[in-house]
Short mmCIF file of N, CA and C and ligand atoms in Angstrom, two decimals:
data_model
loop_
_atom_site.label_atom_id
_atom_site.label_comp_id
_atom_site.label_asym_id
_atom_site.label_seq_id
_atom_site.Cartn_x
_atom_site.Cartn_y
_atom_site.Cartn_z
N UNK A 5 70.12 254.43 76.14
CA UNK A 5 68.68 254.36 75.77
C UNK A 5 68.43 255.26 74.56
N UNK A 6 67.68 255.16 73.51
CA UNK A 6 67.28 255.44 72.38
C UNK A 6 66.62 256.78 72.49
N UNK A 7 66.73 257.61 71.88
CA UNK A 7 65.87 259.07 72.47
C UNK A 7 64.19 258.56 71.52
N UNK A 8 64.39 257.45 70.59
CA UNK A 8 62.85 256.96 69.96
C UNK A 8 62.30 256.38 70.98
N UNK A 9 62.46 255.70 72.49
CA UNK A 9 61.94 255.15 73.51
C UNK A 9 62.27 254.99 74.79
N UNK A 10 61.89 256.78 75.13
CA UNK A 10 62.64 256.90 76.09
C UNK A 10 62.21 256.15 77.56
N UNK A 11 62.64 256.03 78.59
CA UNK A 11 61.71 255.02 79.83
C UNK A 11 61.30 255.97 79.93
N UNK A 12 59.64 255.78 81.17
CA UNK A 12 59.09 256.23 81.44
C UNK A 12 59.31 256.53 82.82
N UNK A 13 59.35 258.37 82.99
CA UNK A 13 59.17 258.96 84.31
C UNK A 13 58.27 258.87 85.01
N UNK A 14 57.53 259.65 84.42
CA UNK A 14 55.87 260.07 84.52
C UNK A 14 54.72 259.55 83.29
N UNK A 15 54.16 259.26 83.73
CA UNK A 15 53.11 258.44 82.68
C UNK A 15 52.04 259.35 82.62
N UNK A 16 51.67 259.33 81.45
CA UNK A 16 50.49 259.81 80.88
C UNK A 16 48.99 260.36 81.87
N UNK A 17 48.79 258.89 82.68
CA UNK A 17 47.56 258.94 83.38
C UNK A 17 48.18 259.99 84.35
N UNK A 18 49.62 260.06 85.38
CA UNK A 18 50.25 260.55 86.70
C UNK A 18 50.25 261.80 86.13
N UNK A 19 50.00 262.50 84.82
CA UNK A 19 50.59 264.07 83.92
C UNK A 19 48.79 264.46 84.43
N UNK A 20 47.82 263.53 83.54
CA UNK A 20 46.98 264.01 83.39
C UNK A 20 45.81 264.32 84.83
N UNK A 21 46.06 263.69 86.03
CA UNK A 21 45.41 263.23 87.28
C UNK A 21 46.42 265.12 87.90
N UNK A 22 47.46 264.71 87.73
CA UNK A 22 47.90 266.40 88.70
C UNK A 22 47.96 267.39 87.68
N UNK A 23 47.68 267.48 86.50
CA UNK A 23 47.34 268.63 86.03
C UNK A 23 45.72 269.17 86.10
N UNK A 24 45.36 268.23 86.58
CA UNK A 24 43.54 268.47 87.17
C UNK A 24 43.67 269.07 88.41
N UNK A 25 44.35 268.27 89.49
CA UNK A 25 44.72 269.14 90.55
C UNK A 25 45.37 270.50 91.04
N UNK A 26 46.12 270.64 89.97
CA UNK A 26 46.76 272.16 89.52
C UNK A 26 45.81 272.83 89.11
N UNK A 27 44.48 272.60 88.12
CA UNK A 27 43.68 273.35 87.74
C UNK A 27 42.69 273.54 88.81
N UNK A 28 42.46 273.05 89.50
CA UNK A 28 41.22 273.11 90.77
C UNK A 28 41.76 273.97 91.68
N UNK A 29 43.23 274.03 91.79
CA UNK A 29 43.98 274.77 92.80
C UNK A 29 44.07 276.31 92.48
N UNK A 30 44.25 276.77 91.21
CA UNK A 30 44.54 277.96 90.59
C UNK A 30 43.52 278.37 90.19
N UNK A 31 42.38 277.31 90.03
CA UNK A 31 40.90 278.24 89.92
C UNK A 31 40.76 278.47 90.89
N UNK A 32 40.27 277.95 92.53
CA UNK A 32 40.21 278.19 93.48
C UNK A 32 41.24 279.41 93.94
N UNK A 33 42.57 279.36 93.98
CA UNK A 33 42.70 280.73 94.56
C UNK A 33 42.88 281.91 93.43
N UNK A 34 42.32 282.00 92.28
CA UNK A 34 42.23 283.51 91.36
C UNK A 34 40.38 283.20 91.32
N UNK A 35 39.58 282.55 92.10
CA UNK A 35 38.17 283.29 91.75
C UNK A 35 38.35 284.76 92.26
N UNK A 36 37.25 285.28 91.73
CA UNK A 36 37.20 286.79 92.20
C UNK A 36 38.10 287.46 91.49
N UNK A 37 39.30 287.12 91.19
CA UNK A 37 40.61 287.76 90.84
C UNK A 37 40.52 288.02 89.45
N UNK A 38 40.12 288.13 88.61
CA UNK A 38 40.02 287.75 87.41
C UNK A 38 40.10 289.64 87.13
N UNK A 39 40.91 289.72 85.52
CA UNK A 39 41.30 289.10 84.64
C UNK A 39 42.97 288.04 84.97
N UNK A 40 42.79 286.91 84.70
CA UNK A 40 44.21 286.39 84.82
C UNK A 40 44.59 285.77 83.07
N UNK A 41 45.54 286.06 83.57
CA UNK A 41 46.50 286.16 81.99
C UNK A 41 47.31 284.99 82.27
N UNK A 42 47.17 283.72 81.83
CA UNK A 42 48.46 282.62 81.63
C UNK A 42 49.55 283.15 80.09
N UNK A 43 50.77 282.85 80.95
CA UNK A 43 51.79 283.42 79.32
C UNK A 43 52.66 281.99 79.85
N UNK A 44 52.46 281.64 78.46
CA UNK A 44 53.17 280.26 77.89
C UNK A 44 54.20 280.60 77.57
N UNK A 45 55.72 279.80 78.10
CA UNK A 45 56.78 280.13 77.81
C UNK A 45 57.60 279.07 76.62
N UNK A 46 57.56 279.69 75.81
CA UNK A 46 57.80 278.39 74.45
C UNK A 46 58.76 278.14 74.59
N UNK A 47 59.44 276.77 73.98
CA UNK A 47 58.51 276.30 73.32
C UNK A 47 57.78 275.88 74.37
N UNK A 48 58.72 274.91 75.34
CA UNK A 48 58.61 273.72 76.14
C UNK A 48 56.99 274.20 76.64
N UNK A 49 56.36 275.18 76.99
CA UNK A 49 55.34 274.81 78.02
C UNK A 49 53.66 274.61 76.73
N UNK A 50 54.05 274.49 75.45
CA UNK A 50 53.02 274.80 74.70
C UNK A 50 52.02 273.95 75.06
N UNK A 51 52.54 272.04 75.69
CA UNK A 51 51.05 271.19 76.08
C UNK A 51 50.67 271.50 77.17
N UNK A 52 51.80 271.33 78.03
CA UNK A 52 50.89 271.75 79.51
C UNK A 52 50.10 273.19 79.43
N UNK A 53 50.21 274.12 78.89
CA UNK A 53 49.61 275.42 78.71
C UNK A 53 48.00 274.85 78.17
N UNK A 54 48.07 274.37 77.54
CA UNK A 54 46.92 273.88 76.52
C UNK A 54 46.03 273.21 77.63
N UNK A 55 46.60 272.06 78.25
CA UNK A 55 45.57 271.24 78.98
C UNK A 55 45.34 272.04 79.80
N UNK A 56 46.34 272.54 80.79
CA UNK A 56 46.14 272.94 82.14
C UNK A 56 45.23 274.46 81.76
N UNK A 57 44.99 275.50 81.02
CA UNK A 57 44.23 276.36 80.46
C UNK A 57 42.81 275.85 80.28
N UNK A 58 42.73 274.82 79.60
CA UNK A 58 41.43 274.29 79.55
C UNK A 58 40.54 273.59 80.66
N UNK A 59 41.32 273.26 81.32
CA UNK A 59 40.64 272.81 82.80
C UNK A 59 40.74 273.69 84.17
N UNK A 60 40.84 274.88 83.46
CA UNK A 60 40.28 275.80 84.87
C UNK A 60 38.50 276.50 84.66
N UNK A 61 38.10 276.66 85.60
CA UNK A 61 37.12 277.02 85.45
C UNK A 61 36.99 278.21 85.97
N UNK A 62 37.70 279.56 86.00
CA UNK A 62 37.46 280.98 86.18
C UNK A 62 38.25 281.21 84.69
N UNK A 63 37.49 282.78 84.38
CA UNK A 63 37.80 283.65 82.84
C UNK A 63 39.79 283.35 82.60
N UNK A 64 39.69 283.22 81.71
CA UNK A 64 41.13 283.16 81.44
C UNK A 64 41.67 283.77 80.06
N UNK A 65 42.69 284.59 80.25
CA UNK A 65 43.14 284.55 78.43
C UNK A 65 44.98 284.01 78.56
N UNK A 66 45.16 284.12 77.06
CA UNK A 66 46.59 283.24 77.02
C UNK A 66 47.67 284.36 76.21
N UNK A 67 48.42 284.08 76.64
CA UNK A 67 49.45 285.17 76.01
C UNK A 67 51.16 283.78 75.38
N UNK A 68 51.65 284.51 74.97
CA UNK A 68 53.35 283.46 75.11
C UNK A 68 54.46 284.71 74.78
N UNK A 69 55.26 283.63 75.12
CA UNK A 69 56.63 284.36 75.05
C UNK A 69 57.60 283.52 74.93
N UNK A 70 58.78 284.51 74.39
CA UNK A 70 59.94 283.32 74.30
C UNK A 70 61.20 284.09 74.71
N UNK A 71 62.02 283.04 74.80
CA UNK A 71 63.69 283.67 75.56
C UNK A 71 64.08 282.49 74.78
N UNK A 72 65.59 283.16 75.20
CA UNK A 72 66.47 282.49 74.39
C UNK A 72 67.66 282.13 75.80
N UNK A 73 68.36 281.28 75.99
CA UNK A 73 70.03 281.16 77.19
C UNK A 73 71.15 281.52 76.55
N UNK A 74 71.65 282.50 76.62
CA UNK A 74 73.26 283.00 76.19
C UNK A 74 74.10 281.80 76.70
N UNK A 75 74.93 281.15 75.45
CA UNK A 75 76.06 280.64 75.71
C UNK A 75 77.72 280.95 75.59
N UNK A 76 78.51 280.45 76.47
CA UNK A 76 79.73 280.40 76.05
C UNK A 76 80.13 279.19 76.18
N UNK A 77 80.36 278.80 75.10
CA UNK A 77 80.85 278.47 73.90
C UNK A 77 79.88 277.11 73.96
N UNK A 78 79.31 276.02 74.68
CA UNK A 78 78.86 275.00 74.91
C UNK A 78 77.67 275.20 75.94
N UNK A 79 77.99 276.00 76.88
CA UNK A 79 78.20 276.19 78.52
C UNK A 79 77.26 277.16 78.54
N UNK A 80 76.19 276.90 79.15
CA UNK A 80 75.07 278.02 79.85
C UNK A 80 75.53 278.81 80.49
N UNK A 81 75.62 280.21 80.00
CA UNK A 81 75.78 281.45 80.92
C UNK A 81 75.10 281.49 82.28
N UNK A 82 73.67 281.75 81.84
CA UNK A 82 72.98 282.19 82.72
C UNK A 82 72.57 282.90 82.47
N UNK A 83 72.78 283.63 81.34
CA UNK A 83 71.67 284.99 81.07
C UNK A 83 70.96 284.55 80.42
N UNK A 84 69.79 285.29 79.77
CA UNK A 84 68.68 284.82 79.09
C UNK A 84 68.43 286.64 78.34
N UNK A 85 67.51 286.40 77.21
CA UNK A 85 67.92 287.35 76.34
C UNK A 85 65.98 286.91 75.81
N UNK A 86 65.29 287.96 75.65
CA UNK A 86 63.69 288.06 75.36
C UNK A 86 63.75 287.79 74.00
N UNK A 87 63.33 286.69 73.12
CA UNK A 87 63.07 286.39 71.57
C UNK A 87 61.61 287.25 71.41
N UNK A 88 60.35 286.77 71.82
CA UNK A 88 59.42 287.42 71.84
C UNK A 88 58.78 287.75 72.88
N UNK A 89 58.30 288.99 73.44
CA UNK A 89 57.44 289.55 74.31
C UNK A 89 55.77 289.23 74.01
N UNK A 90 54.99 289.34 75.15
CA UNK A 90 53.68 289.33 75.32
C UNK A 90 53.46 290.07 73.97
N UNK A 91 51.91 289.60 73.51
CA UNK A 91 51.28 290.63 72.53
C UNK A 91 50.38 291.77 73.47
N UNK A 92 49.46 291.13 74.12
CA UNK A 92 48.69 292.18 74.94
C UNK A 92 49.02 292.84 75.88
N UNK A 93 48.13 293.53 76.27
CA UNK A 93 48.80 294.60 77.46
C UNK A 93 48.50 293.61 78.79
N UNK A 94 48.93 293.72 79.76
CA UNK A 94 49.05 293.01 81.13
C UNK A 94 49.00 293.90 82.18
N UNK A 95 49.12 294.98 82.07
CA UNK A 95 49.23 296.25 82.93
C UNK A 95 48.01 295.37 83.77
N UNK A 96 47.84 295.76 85.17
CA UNK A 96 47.06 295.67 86.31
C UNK A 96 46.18 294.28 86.02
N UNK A 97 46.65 293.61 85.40
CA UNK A 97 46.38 291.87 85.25
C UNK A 97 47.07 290.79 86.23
N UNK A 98 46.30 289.93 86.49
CA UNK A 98 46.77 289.38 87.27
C UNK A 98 47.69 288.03 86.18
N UNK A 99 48.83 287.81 86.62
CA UNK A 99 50.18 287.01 85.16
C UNK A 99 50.05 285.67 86.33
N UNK A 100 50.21 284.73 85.08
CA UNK A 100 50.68 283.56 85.75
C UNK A 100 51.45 282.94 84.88
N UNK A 101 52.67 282.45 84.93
CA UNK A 101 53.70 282.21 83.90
C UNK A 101 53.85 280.92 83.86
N UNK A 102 53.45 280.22 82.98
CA UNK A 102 53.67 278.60 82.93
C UNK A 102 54.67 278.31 82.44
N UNK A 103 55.70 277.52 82.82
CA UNK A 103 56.44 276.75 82.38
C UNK A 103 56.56 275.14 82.30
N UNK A 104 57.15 274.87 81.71
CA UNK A 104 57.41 273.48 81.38
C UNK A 104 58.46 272.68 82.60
N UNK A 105 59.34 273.74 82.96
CA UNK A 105 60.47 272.99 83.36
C UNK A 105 61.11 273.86 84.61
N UNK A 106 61.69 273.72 85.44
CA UNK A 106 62.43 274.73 85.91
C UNK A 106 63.88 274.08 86.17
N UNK A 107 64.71 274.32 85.97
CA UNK A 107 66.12 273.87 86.20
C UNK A 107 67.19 274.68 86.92
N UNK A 108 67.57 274.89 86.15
CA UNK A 108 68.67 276.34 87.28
C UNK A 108 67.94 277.45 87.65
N UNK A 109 66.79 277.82 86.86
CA UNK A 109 65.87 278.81 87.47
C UNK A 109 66.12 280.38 86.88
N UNK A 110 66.75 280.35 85.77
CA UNK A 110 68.05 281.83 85.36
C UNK A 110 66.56 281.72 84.67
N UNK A 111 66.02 281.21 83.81
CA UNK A 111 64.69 282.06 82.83
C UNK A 111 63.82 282.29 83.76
N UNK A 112 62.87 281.56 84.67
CA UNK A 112 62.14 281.79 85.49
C UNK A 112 62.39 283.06 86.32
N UNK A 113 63.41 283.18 86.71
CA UNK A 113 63.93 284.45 87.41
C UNK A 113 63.86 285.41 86.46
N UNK A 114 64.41 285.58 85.25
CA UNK A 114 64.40 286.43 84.37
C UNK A 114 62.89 287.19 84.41
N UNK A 115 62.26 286.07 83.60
CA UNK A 115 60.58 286.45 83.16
C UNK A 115 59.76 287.39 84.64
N UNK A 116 60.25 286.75 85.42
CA UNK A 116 59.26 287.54 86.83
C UNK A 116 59.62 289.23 86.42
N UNK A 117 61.17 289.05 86.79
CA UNK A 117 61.67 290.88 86.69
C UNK A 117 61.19 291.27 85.41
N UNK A 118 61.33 290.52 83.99
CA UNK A 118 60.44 291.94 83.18
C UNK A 118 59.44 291.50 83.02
N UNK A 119 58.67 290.66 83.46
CA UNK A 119 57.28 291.09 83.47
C UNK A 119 56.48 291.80 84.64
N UNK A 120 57.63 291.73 85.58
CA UNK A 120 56.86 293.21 86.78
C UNK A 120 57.11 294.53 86.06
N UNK A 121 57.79 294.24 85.07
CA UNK A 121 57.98 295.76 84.22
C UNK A 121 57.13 296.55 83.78
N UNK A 122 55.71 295.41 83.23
CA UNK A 122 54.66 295.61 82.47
C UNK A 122 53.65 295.93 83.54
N UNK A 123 54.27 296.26 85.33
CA UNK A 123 52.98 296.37 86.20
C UNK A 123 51.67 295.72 85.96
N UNK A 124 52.27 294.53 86.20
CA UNK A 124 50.47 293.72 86.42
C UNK A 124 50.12 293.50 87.27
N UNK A 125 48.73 293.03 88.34
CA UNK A 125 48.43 293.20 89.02
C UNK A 125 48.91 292.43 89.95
N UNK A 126 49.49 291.34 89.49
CA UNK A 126 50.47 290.21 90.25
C UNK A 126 51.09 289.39 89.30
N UNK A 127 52.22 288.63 89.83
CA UNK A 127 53.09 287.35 89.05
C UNK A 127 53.19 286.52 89.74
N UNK A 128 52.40 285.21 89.25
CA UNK A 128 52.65 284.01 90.09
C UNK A 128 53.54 282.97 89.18
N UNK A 129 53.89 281.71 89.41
CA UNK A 129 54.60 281.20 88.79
C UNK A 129 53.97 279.42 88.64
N UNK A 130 53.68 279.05 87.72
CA UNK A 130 53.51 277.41 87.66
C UNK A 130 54.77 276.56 86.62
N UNK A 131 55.36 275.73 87.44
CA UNK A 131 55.85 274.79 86.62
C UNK A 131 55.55 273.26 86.60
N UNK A 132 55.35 272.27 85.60
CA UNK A 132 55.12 270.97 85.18
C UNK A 132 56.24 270.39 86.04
N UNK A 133 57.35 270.93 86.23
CA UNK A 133 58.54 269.87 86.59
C UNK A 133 59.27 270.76 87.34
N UNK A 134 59.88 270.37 88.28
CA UNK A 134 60.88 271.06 89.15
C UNK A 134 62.25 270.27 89.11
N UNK A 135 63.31 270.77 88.87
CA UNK A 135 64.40 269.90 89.25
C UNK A 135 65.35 270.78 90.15
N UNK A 136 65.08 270.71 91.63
CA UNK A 136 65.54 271.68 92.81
C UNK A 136 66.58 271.35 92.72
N UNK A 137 67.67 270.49 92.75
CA UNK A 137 69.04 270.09 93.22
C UNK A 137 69.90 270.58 91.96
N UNK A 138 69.28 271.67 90.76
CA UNK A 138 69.82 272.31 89.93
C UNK A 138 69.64 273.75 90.11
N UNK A 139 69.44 274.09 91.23
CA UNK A 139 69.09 275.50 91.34
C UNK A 139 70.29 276.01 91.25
N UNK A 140 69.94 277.28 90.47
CA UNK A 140 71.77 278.47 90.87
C UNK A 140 71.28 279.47 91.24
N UNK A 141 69.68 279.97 91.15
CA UNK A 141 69.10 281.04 91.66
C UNK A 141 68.31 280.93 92.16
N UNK A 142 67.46 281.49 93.47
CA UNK A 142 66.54 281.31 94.05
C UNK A 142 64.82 282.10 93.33
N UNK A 143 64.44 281.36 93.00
CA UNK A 143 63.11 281.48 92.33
C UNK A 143 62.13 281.08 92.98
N UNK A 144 61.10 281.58 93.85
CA UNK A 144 59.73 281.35 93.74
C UNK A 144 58.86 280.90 92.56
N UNK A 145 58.17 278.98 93.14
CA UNK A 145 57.05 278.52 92.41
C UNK A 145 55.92 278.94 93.04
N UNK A 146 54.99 279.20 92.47
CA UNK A 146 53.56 278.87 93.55
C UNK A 146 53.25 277.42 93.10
N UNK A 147 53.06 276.93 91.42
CA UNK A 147 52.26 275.63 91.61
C UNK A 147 53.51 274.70 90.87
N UNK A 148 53.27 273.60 91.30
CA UNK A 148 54.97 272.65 91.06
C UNK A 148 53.89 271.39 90.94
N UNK A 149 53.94 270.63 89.71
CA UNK A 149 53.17 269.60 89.39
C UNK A 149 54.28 268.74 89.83
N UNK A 150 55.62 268.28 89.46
CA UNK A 150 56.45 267.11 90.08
C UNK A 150 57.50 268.09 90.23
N UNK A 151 58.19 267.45 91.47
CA UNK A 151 59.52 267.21 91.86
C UNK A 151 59.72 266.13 91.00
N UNK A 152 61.26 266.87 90.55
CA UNK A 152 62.10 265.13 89.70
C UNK A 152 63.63 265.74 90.49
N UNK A 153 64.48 264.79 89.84
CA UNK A 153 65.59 264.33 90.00
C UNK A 153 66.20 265.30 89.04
N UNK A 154 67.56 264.99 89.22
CA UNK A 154 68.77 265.65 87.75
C UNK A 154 68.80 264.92 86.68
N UNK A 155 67.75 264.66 86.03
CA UNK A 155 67.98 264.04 84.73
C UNK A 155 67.27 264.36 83.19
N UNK A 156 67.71 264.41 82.32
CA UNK A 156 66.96 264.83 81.02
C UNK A 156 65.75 264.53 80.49
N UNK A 157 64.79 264.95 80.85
CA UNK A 157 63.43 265.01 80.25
C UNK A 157 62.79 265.20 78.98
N UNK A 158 61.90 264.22 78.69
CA UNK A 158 61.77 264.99 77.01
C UNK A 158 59.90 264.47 76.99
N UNK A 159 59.11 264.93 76.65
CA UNK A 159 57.86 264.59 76.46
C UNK A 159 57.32 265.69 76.95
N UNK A 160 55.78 265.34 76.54
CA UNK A 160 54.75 266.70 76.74
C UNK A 160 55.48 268.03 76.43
N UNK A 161 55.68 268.27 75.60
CA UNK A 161 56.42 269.72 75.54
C UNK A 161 58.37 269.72 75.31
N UNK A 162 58.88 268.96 76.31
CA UNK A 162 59.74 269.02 76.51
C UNK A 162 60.51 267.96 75.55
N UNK A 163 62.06 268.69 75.35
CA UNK A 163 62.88 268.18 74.37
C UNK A 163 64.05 267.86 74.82
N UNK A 164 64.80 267.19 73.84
CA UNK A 164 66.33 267.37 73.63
C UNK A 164 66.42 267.53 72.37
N UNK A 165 67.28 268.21 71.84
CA UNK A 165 67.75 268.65 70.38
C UNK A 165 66.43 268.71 70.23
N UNK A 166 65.66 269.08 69.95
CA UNK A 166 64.15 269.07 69.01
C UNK A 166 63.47 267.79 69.42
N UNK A 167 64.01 266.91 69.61
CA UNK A 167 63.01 265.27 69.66
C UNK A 167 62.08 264.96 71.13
N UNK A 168 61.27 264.40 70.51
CA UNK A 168 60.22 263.75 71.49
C UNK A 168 60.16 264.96 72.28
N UNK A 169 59.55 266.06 71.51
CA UNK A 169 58.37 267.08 72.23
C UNK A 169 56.98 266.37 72.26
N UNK A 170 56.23 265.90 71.45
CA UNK A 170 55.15 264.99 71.07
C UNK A 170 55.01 263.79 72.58
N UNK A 171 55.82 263.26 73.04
CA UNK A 171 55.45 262.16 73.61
C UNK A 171 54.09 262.48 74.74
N UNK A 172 53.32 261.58 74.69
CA UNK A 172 52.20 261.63 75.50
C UNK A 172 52.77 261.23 76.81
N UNK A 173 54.04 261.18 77.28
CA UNK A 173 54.41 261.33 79.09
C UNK A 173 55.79 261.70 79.29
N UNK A 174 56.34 262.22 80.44
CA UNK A 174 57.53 262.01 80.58
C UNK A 174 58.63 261.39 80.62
N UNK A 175 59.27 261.15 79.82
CA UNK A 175 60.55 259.99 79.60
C UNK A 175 61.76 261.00 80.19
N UNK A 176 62.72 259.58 80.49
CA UNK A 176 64.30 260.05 80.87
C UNK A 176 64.91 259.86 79.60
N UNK A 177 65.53 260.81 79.40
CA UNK A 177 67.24 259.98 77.86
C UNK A 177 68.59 260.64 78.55
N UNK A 178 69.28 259.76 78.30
CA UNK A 178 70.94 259.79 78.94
C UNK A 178 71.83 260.23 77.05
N UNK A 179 71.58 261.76 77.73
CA UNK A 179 72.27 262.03 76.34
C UNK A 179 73.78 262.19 76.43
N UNK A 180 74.50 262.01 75.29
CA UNK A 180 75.78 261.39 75.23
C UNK A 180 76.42 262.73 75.05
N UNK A 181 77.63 262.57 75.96
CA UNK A 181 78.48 263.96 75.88
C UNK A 181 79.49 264.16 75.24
C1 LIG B 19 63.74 275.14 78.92
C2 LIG B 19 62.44 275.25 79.68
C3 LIG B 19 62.61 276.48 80.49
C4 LIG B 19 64.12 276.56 80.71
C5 LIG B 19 64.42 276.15 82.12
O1 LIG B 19 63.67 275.90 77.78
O2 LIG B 19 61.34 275.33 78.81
O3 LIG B 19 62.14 277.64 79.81
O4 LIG B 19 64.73 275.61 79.81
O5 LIG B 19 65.80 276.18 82.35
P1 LIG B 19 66.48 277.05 83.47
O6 LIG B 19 65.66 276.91 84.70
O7 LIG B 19 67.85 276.39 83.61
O8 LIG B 19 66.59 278.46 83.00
P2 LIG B 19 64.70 275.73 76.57
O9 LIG B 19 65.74 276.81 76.66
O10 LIG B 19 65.19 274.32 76.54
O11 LIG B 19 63.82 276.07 75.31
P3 LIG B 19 62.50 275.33 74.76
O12 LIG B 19 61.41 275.55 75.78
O13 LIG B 19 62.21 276.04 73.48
O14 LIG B 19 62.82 273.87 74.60
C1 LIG B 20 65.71 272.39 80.17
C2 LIG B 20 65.21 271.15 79.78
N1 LIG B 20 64.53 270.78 78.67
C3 LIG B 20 64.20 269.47 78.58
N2 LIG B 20 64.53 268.55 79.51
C4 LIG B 20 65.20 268.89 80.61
O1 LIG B 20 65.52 267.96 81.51
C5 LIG B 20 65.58 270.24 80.76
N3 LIG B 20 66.26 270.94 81.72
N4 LIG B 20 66.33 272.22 81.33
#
């Protein structure tokens, strides 16, 4: 399959219907709680950050960050290495870390431990996509928009090599090894 058309996982309307439900859910349990800090983990979570930010209805501010995956030589380590840190302070804030994706779970795990570094008032965790049957570490989600399968994702955010971050839904591509 063409990475210009990829099939469709998740469609547009199925992205946009549970990212409403994710927002009703996370306003509902941080009322009262506020200040909460969403930190966008780039690239991958830059759309879902965007929509799902805009459709909550308690105070919110936005922060990002980036990591990088140590390789050898082809081959995912497993470590992960901080490109950019938060700009603001987070101290006694309540963090909620969006991601795009979760896969083996080595960044997600990462980001929790140093961002309890920065003592905030809590760390919760949201991801767009789960792919459990790739776990190598055990990571706590609180909000999980889909369960998927083991397969390569590219839309809303998400890539391969750079392509079809742009797509308005989730596609599969069977990239060639
Ligand atoms: C993706 C995704 C997550 C990470 C998940 O980022 O955005 O941050 O991989 O993988 P893991 O659970 O196996 O650690 P990627 O490194 O592809 O960078 P990108 O977001 O800039 O595309
Ligand atoms: C990272 C990532 N990025 C895009 N699509 C996937 O399926 C991915 N898994 N891990």
């Amino acid at each position: 399959m063409s990475s210009d058309n990829p099939e469709v996982l998740i469609s547009e309307a199925d992205i946009r219907r549970r990212v409403d439900e994710l927002a009703a859910q996370i306003s509902a349990d941080y009322a009262g709680k506020e200040p909460l800090v969403l930190i966008g983990v780039l690239k991958g979570s830059f759309i879902f950050l965007a929509d799902l930010s805009r459709r909550l209805n308690i105070p919110r501010t936005i922060e990002f960050i980036a990591v990088s995956s140590y390789e050898q030589g082809s081959v995912q380590s497993g470590a992960v290495r901080l490109v950019m840190d938060v700009r603001g302070n987070i101290e006694d804030k309540h963090v909620l870390i969006v991601e795009d994706i979760v896969d083996t779970g080595h960044t997600l795990h990462y980001l929790i431990g140093m961002l309890r570094s920065h003592r905030p008032a809590s760390v919760r965790t949201c991801a767009l996509l789960h792919k459990a049957e790739r776990a190598e570490v055990d990571v706590h989600i609180d909000y999980v928009g889909f369960n998927i399968a083991d397969e390569w994702v590219v839309g809303y955010g998400l890539d391969y090599a750079e392509q079809n971050r742009t797509l308005p839904y989730i596609g599969v591509v069977h990239p060639e090894n």
